[in-house]
Coordinates of C-alpha atoms in Angstrom, one line a residue:
Chain E
X2 CA 111.1 93.4 114.9
X3 CA 108.0 95.7 115.7
X4 CA 105.9 94.4 118.5
X5 CA 102.8 93.4 117.1
X6 CA 99.6 95.1 118.1
X7 CA 96.9 92.6 119.0
X8 CA 94.0 95.4 118.5
X9 CA 92.2 95.4 115.4
X10 CA 93.2 97.8 112.9
X11 CA 90.3 100.1 112.7
X12 CA 89.4 102.6 109.7
X13 CA 89.4 106.0 110.7
X14 CA 88.8 109.6 109.5
X15 CA 91.5 111.5 108.1
X16 CA 90.8 115.2 107.2
X17 CA 93.2 116.7 104.0
X18 CA 94.9 119.8 105.5
X19 CA 97.1 120.6 102.7
X20 CA 98.0 119.6 99.1
X21 CA 101.2 120.8 97.4
X22 CA 102.6 120.0 94.0
X23 CA 106.0 118.1 94.4
X24 CA 106.8 117.2 90.8
X25 CA 104.8 117.8 87.4
X26 CA 103.0 114.5 88.1
X27 CA 103.1 113.9 92.2
X28 CA 101.6 116.0 95.0
X29 CA 102.0 116.1 98.2
X30 CA 98.9 115.3 100.5
X31 CA 99.1 116.4 104.1
X32 CA 96.6 114.6 106.3
X33 CA 95.4 115.2 109.9
X34 CA 94.8 111.5 111.7
X35 CA 95.6 110.2 114.9
X36 CA 96.9 106.7 115.0
X37 CA 96.3 104.5 118.2
X38 CA 99.5 103.1 117.7
X39 CA 103.3 104.0 117.1
X40 CA 104.2 104.4 113.6
X41 CA 107.8 103.5 112.0
X42 CA 109.6 104.7 109.0
X43 CA 109.0 102.6 105.8
X44 CA 105.5 101.6 106.9
X45 CA 102.1 102.4 104.9
X46 CA 98.3 103.1 105.2
X47 CA 95.5 101.7 103.3
X48 CA 93.1 104.4 101.9
X49 CA 89.4 103.9 101.3
X50 CA 87.0 105.8 99.4
X51 CA 83.1 105.1 99.1
X52 CA 80.9 106.3 96.5
X53 CA 77.4 107.2 97.4
X54 CA 75.9 103.9 96.1
X55 CA 78.5 101.9 98.5
X56 CA 81.1 100.9 95.9
X57 CA 84.3 101.1 97.9
X58 CA 88.1 101.3 96.1
X59 CA 90.9 100.7 98.7
X60 CA 94.9 101.4 97.8
X61 CA 97.9 101.3 99.9
X62 CA 100.1 104.2 100.2
X63 CA 103.6 104.7 101.7
X64 CA 104.0 107.1 104.5
X65 CA 106.5 110.0 103.4
X66 CA 106.9 111.9 106.6
X67 CA 108.7 110.7 109.4
X68 CA 106.9 109.4 112.6
X69 CA 106.2 112.2 115.0
X70 CA 103.9 113.7 117.4
X71 CA 102.1 116.3 114.9
X72 CA 98.8 114.4 114.5
X73 CA 99.7 114.6 110.8
X74 CA 101.0 111.9 107.9
X75 CA 102.3 113.2 104.4
X76 CA 101.4 111.0 101.5
X77 CA 102.9 111.6 98.0
X78 CA 100.5 110.6 95.4
X79 CA 101.1 110.3 91.7
X80 CA 98.6 111.1 89.4
X81 CA 98.0 108.1 87.3
X82 CA 95.6 108.4 84.6
X83 CA 94.4 104.7 84.9
X84 CA 94.1 104.7 88.7
X85 CA 90.5 105.2 90.2
X86 CA 91.7 106.6 93.4
X87 CA 94.8 108.3 92.1
X88 CA 92.4 109.9 89.6
X89 CA 90.4 110.9 92.6
X90 CA 93.1 112.9 94.2
X91 CA 94.4 114.5 91.3
X92 CA 90.7 115.8 90.2
X93 CA 88.6 115.7 92.9
X94 CA 90.2 115.9 96.4
X95 CA 90.4 119.4 98.1
X96 CA 91.6 120.7 101.3
X97 CA 89.0 120.0 104.2
X98 CA 88.1 116.8 102.6
X99 CA 87.7 113.7 104.7
X100 CA 88.7 110.1 103.5
X101 CA 88.9 106.8 105.5
X102 CA 92.1 105.1 106.3
X103 CA 93.7 102.5 108.4
X104 CA 97.4 102.0 109.6
X105 CA 100.2 102.3 110.3
X106 CA 100.9 99.2 108.6
X107 CA 104.0 96.8 107.7
X108 CA 106.5 95.2 110.1
X109 CA 109.1 94.3 107.4
X110 CA 109.9 97.0 105.3
X111 CA 110.7 99.3 108.2
X112 CA 113.7 101.2 110.0
X113 CA 114.2 102.3 113.6
X114 CA 116.8 104.2 114.9
X115 CA 117.8 101.1 116.9
X116 CA 118.7 99.3 113.8
X117 CA 121.6 101.9 113.5
X118 CA 123.7 102.0 110.3
X119 CA 125.5 102.3 107.9
X120 CA 122.4 102.5 106.0
X121 CA 121.8 102.1 102.4
X122 CA 118.5 103.2 100.7
X123 CA 118.2 102.5 97.0
X124 CA 115.1 103.9 95.6
X125 CA 113.5 104.1 91.9
X126 CA 110.9 106.5 91.0
X127 CA 108.0 106.9 93.4
X128 CA 109.8 104.1 95.6
X129 CA 111.6 106.9 97.1
X130 CA 108.6 107.5 99.1
X131 CA 109.3 105.3 102.1
X132 CA 112.9 105.9 102.0
X133 CA 112.1 109.8 102.7
X134 CA 110.4 108.8 105.7
X135 CA 113.3 106.8 106.8
X136 CA 115.8 109.9 106.0
X137 CA 113.6 112.3 107.5
X138 CA 113.6 110.1 110.7
X139 CA 117.2 109.5 110.8
X140 CA 117.9 113.4 110.3
X141 CA 115.5 113.8 113.6
X142 CA 116.3 110.8 116.0
X143 CA 119.7 109.1 114.7
X144 CA 121.7 111.9 112.8
X145 CA 124.8 109.9 113.5
X146 CA 123.9 106.8 111.6
X147 CA 125.8 106.8 108.2
X148 CA 123.5 106.7 105.2
X149 CA 123.9 106.8 101.9
X150 CA 120.6 107.0 99.0
X151 CA 120.9 106.0 95.5
X152 CA 118.0 107.7 94.0
X153 CA 117.4 106.6 90.4
X154 CA 115.0 108.5 88.1
X155 CA 114.3 108.6 84.5
X156 CA 114.4 112.7 84.0
X157 CA 115.7 114.6 86.7
X158 CA 112.2 116.6 86.7
X159 CA 110.7 113.5 88.2
X160 CA 113.0 113.2 91.2
X161 CA 110.3 113.9 94.4
X162 CA 112.0 116.0 96.8
X163 CA 115.0 116.6 95.3
X164 CA 115.8 120.3 96.7
X165 CA 115.1 118.6 100.0
X166 CA 117.6 115.6 99.4
X167 CA 120.3 117.9 98.0
X168 CA 119.7 120.2 101.1
X169 CA 120.3 117.3 103.4
X170 CA 123.4 116.0 101.4
X171 CA 125.1 119.2 101.9
X172 CA 123.9 120.2 105.4
X173 CA 124.0 116.4 107.0
X174 CA 127.2 115.1 107.5
X175 CA 126.2 111.4 107.8
X176 CA 124.4 111.5 104.8
X177 CA 125.6 111.1 101.3
X178 CA 123.4 111.3 98.0
X179 CA 123.8 109.6 94.4
X180 CA 121.2 110.9 92.1
X181 CA 121.1 109.0 89.2
X182 CA 119.3 109.8 86.2
X183 CA 118.7 106.9 83.3
X184 CA 117.3 108.7 80.5
X185 CA 119.0 112.2 80.2
X186 CA 122.5 113.5 78.9
X187 CA 125.1 110.5 80.0
X188 CA 122.3 108.7 82.1
X189 CA 122.7 105.5 82.7
X190 CA 120.9 102.5 84.5
X191 CA 122.0 101.2 87.9
X192 CA 125.3 98.9 87.4
X193 CA 127.8 97.2 89.1
X194 CA 130.3 100.3 88.8
X195 CA 127.8 102.5 90.3
X196 CA 126.9 100.1 93.1
X197 CA 130.6 99.5 93.8
X198 CA 131.0 103.3 94.3
X199 CA 128.0 103.7 96.6
X200 CA 129.7 100.8 98.8
X201 CA 132.8 102.2 98.8
X202 CA 131.7 105.7 99.8
X203 CA 129.2 104.5 102.4
X204 CA 131.3 101.0 103.6
X205 CA 129.3 97.7 104.2
X206 CA 125.7 98.5 105.3
X207 CA 124.0 96.9 108.2
X208 CA 120.9 97.4 106.3
X209 CA 119.8 97.8 102.9
X210 CA 116.0 99.2 101.9
X211 CA 115.4 99.1 98.2
X212 CA 112.2 100.2 96.7
X213 CA 110.8 101.0 93.4
X214 CA 109.5 98.8 90.3
X215 CA 110.0 95.0 90.4
X216 CA 112.0 95.3 87.4
X217 CA 114.2 98.1 89.2
X218 CA 114.3 96.3 92.9
X219 CA 115.2 93.0 91.2
X220 CA 118.3 94.6 89.4
X221 CA 119.1 96.4 92.4
X222 CA 119.1 93.4 94.9
X223 CA 121.1 91.1 92.3
X224 CA 123.8 94.1 92.0
X225 CA 123.9 94.1 95.8
X226 CA 124.3 90.1 96.1
X227 CA 126.9 90.0 93.2
X228 CA 128.7 92.8 95.2
X229 CA 128.6 90.2 98.5
X230 CA 126.0 91.3 100.7
X231 CA 124.1 89.0 102.9
X232 CA 120.7 88.6 101.5
X233 CA 119.4 89.0 105.2
X234 CA 120.6 92.5 105.3
X235 CA 118.5 93.6 102.2
X236 CA 114.8 94.1 102.4
X237 CA 112.6 95.1 99.4
X238 CA 109.5 96.6 98.4
X239 CA 108.2 96.6 94.8
X240 CA 105.5 98.6 93.1
X241 CA 103.6 97.2 89.9
X242 CA 104.0 94.1 88.1
Chain U
X29 CA 81.4 107.2 104.9
X30 CA 80.7 108.5 101.5
X31 CA 83.8 110.4 100.1
X32 CA 82.7 113.8 98.7
X33 CA 83.0 113.4 94.9
X34 CA 84.1 109.8 94.5
X35 CA 82.4 107.7 91.6
X36 CA 85.0 105.2 91.0
X37 CA 85.4 103.0 88.0
X38 CA 83.2 100.1 88.7
X39 CA 84.5 97.1 86.9
X40 CA 81.9 95.0 84.8
X41 CA 79.4 92.9 86.8
X42 CA 80.9 89.6 85.8
X43 CA 84.4 90.9 87.3
X44 CA 82.8 92.2 90.6
X45 CA 81.2 89.1 91.3
X46 CA 84.7 87.5 91.3
X47 CA 86.3 90.2 92.9
X48 CA 86.7 89.8 97.0
X49 CA 85.8 92.8 99.2
X50 CA 88.6 95.7 98.9
X51 CA 90.2 94.0 95.8
X52 CA 90.4 95.2 92.2
X53 CA 91.5 93.4 89.1
X54 CA 94.9 93.4 87.8
X55 CA 95.9 91.9 84.3
X56 CA 99.9 91.9 85.4
X57 CA 101.3 89.8 88.1
X58 CA 103.0 92.2 90.9
X59 CA 105.7 90.8 92.8
X60 CA 105.8 90.9 96.7
X61 CA 108.7 89.9 98.6
X62 CA 110.6 90.6 101.7
X63 CA 114.4 90.4 100.3
X64 CA 116.1 89.8 97.2
X65 CA 115.2 87.0 95.3
X66 CA 116.9 84.0 96.7
X67 CA 119.7 82.1 94.6
X68 CA 118.5 78.1 94.4
X69 CA 120.7 75.7 92.3
X70 CA 118.1 72.6 91.5
X71 CA 121.0 70.1 92.3
X72 CA 121.0 71.3 95.9
X73 CA 117.1 71.8 96.3
X74 CA 115.3 69.7 98.5
X75 CA 111.8 69.5 99.8
X76 CA 111.2 68.2 103.5
X77 CA 108.0 67.3 105.7
X78 CA 108.9 67.7 109.4
X79 CA 107.3 67.2 112.3
X80 CA 108.5 69.8 114.7
X81 CA 112.3 69.5 114.0
X82 CA 112.2 65.8 112.8
X83 CA 112.5 65.2 109.2
X84 CA 109.5 62.7 108.0
X85 CA 110.6 62.7 104.3
X86 CA 112.8 64.6 101.7
X87 CA 112.7 64.8 97.9
X88 CA 115.4 65.9 95.4
X89 CA 114.2 68.0 92.6
X90 CA 114.2 65.1 90.2
X91 CA 112.3 63.0 92.8
X92 CA 110.0 66.0 93.4
X93 CA 109.2 66.2 89.8
X94 CA 108.7 62.4 89.4
X95 CA 105.6 62.7 91.7
X96 CA 101.9 62.9 90.4
X97 CA 101.1 66.0 88.8
X98 CA 98.0 67.8 89.5
X99 CA 96.5 71.2 87.7
X100 CA 94.5 74.0 88.7
X101 CA 93.2 77.4 87.2
X102 CA 91.5 79.9 88.9
X103 CA 91.4 83.4 90.8
X104 CA 94.1 84.4 93.1
X105 CA 94.0 87.2 95.5
X106 CA 96.7 89.3 97.2
X107 CA 96.5 91.3 100.6
X108 CA 97.8 94.2 98.8
X109 CA 94.7 94.4 96.9
X110 CA 95.3 93.4 93.8
X111 CA 93.5 89.7 92.0
X112 CA 94.6 88.1 89.1
X113 CA 91.9 85.9 87.4
X114 CA 92.5 82.6 85.7
X115 CA 96.0 82.0 86.5
X116 CA 97.1 78.4 85.7
X117 CA 99.1 76.3 88.0
X118 CA 100.8 72.9 87.7
X119 CA 102.4 71.1 90.7
X120 CA 102.1 68.3 93.4
X121 CA 99.1 68.1 95.4
X122 CA 99.4 68.0 99.2
X123 CA 97.3 65.2 99.2
X124 CA 99.7 63.3 96.7
X125 CA 102.8 64.7 98.7
X126 CA 101.4 63.1 102.0
X127 CA 100.7 59.5 100.1
X128 CA 104.5 59.5 98.6
X129 CA 105.4 60.0 102.2
X130 CA 103.3 57.2 103.0
X131 CA 102.0 59.0 106.2
X132 CA 98.9 61.1 107.3
X133 CA 99.0 64.7 108.4
X134 CA 100.5 64.3 112.1
X135 CA 98.7 67.3 113.4
X136 CA 96.3 70.0 112.4
X137 CA 98.5 72.7 111.6
X138 CA 101.8 73.2 109.9
X139 CA 104.2 76.1 108.8
X140 CA 105.4 76.6 105.1
X141 CA 109.0 77.5 105.2
X142 CA 110.8 79.1 102.5
X143 CA 114.5 79.0 101.1
X144 CA 114.6 82.9 102.2
X145 CA 113.5 82.0 105.7
X146 CA 109.7 83.0 105.2
X147 CA 107.2 81.2 107.1
X148 CA 103.3 81.4 107.0
X149 CA 100.9 79.1 109.0
X150 CA 97.9 77.0 107.7
X151 CA 95.4 74.7 108.9
X152 CA 96.0 71.2 107.5
X153 CA 92.6 71.4 106.5
X154 CA 92.9 74.2 104.1
X155 CA 95.6 72.3 102.3
X156 CA 94.1 68.5 102.0
X157 CA 91.1 67.5 99.8
X158 CA 93.0 69.0 96.5
X159 CA 92.9 72.4 98.1
X160 CA 96.5 73.0 97.7
X161 CA 99.8 72.3 95.8
X162 CA 103.2 72.5 95.6
X163 CA 103.7 74.4 92.1
X164 CA 106.6 74.0 89.7
X165 CA 104.9 75.5 86.6
X166 CA 103.2 78.6 85.9
X167 CA 101.2 79.2 82.5
X168 CA 103.2 76.3 81.1
X169 CA 106.3 77.1 81.8
X170 CA 108.7 76.7 85.1
X171 CA 107.8 79.4 87.6
X172 CA 110.5 82.1 87.6
X173 CA 112.4 83.0 90.5
X174 CA 110.6 86.3 91.4
X175 CA 107.3 84.5 91.4
X176 CA 108.6 81.8 93.6
X177 CA 110.5 79.4 91.4
X178 CA 111.6 76.6 91.3
X179 CA 108.7 75.6 93.5
X180 CA 106.1 77.7 95.7
X181 CA 103.1 76.7 97.7
X182 CA 99.6 77.5 96.0
X183 CA 96.8 77.8 98.5
X184 CA 94.6 80.0 96.2
X185 CA 91.6 80.2 98.6
X186 CA 93.6 82.0 101.0
X187 CA 95.5 85.4 100.5
X188 CA 98.5 85.1 98.4
X189 CA 100.8 85.5 101.6
X190 CA 100.1 82.2 102.7
X191 CA 101.3 80.6 99.2
X192 CA 105.2 80.8 100.5
X193 CA 107.7 81.3 97.7
X194 CA 110.8 79.3 97.2
X195 CA 109.1 76.7 99.6
X196 CA 111.6 74.2 101.1
X197 CA 109.3 72.6 103.4
X198 CA 106.4 72.0 105.4
X199 CA 106.7 71.7 109.2
X200 CA 104.1 70.1 111.1
X201 CA 103.1 72.0 114.6
X202 CA 101.2 71.0 117.4
X203 CA 99.2 74.3 117.4
X204 CA 98.4 77.0 115.0
X205 CA 101.9 79.2 115.3
X206 CA 102.4 82.3 113.5
X207 CA 104.3 83.0 110.8
X208 CA 106.3 85.8 109.3
X209 CA 103.5 88.3 108.4
X210 CA 101.2 86.7 111.1
X211 CA 103.7 88.0 113.8
X212 CA 103.4 91.2 112.4
X213 CA 100.0 91.8 112.2
X214 CA 98.4 89.8 109.6
X215 CA 95.4 87.6 110.1
X216 CA 96.0 84.2 111.1
X217 CA 94.1 82.8 108.7
X218 CA 93.5 85.3 105.6
X219 CA 90.2 84.4 104.0
X220 CA 89.8 87.0 101.3
X221 CA 86.0 86.6 100.9
X222 CA 85.6 87.5 104.7
X223 CA 88.3 90.4 104.2
X224 CA 90.8 88.8 107.2
X225 CA 93.6 91.2 106.1
X226 CA 94.7 92.1 109.7
X227 CA 94.4 90.9 112.8
X228 CA 90.7 91.3 114.4
X229 CA 89.3 91.8 110.7

């Protein structure tokens, strides 16, 4: 377990250092922020935006970058037209702007190198973000930990960090990638055969992290239980309803 | 600190009055949980009151369903920022559970325990007096597994992580012992109107 920190989690200012397109709908935001406590792969931050009349909106975003001492974090934010915070990022936010955030937050959906492997990561859509932090951290801090990522997207163009993941699968001996497209030629949803193949390629995982929509995570974790994995080895994080 | 260029989308005044600080209204019903949805066989379902490790009273599903029923409708608030209005629940109130066991609360605090080994701590004063129930129905139907069925705790005046899913019992404790999230930096009490999300809030 991550050691809890008894100190209050204070709001602090973060500066937008860089904005980079990632997919047609997702952008990367590199923020300059120094946390007062250690960060761990899988955690998130709370962002707070304030209007001139004092009205505030808060949302949580997973951290995509591995914990490091750069004094920066990367967030990957999808432009959702119905989201007042995501719309702000898509239409207003610019390099040099300051926003408020606090974190790092979360002590369950977290992987630290001492947890070891084999490590099975199952991501759907934007649910890849905390898993990306784990893969990046694994490569930097524990490359001997065997890992496999099942990444399911509706269309290939939606795949976040696709080039990075393909490069890692090619260059990192301990990392295996199964990119699954559900709505293009020959696409299919996660099923028992696909899960069996993943478990065959990886071996029985010590830790599983599944993140995505509720429907995706529910389906993935049920397939894993059906395959005989112990419930206590599977951690989940779900977006949306 | 004012955020350059942020105007926001204010909900109507009637909605804003019902939203605790930092919350937004959602129409759907998000699911947050630590792991897979547990597979619970109603034939083997039990609900147990304990003082420390000592069992005080256990009900089977049929016995629990036969207890007096209570309903509650109102707003719920999740620490992940969403609030949902006008949710309708049915179950057995904490008061009726104690009455059926023929006991008074032996201590001032307890840990709600789930079939997934989740725990969360609560003062007895926040459950008694019709403030909480073990709910078995939502919106007129049995609670679905992903929302905590067959039975979940409902303590709607606190952040919803206190309303443990798949509840299997209540364990009275001598002092206020931190549960799963409270051990990981979440607030010991969790009042949404005071925005008690994390330690020190």
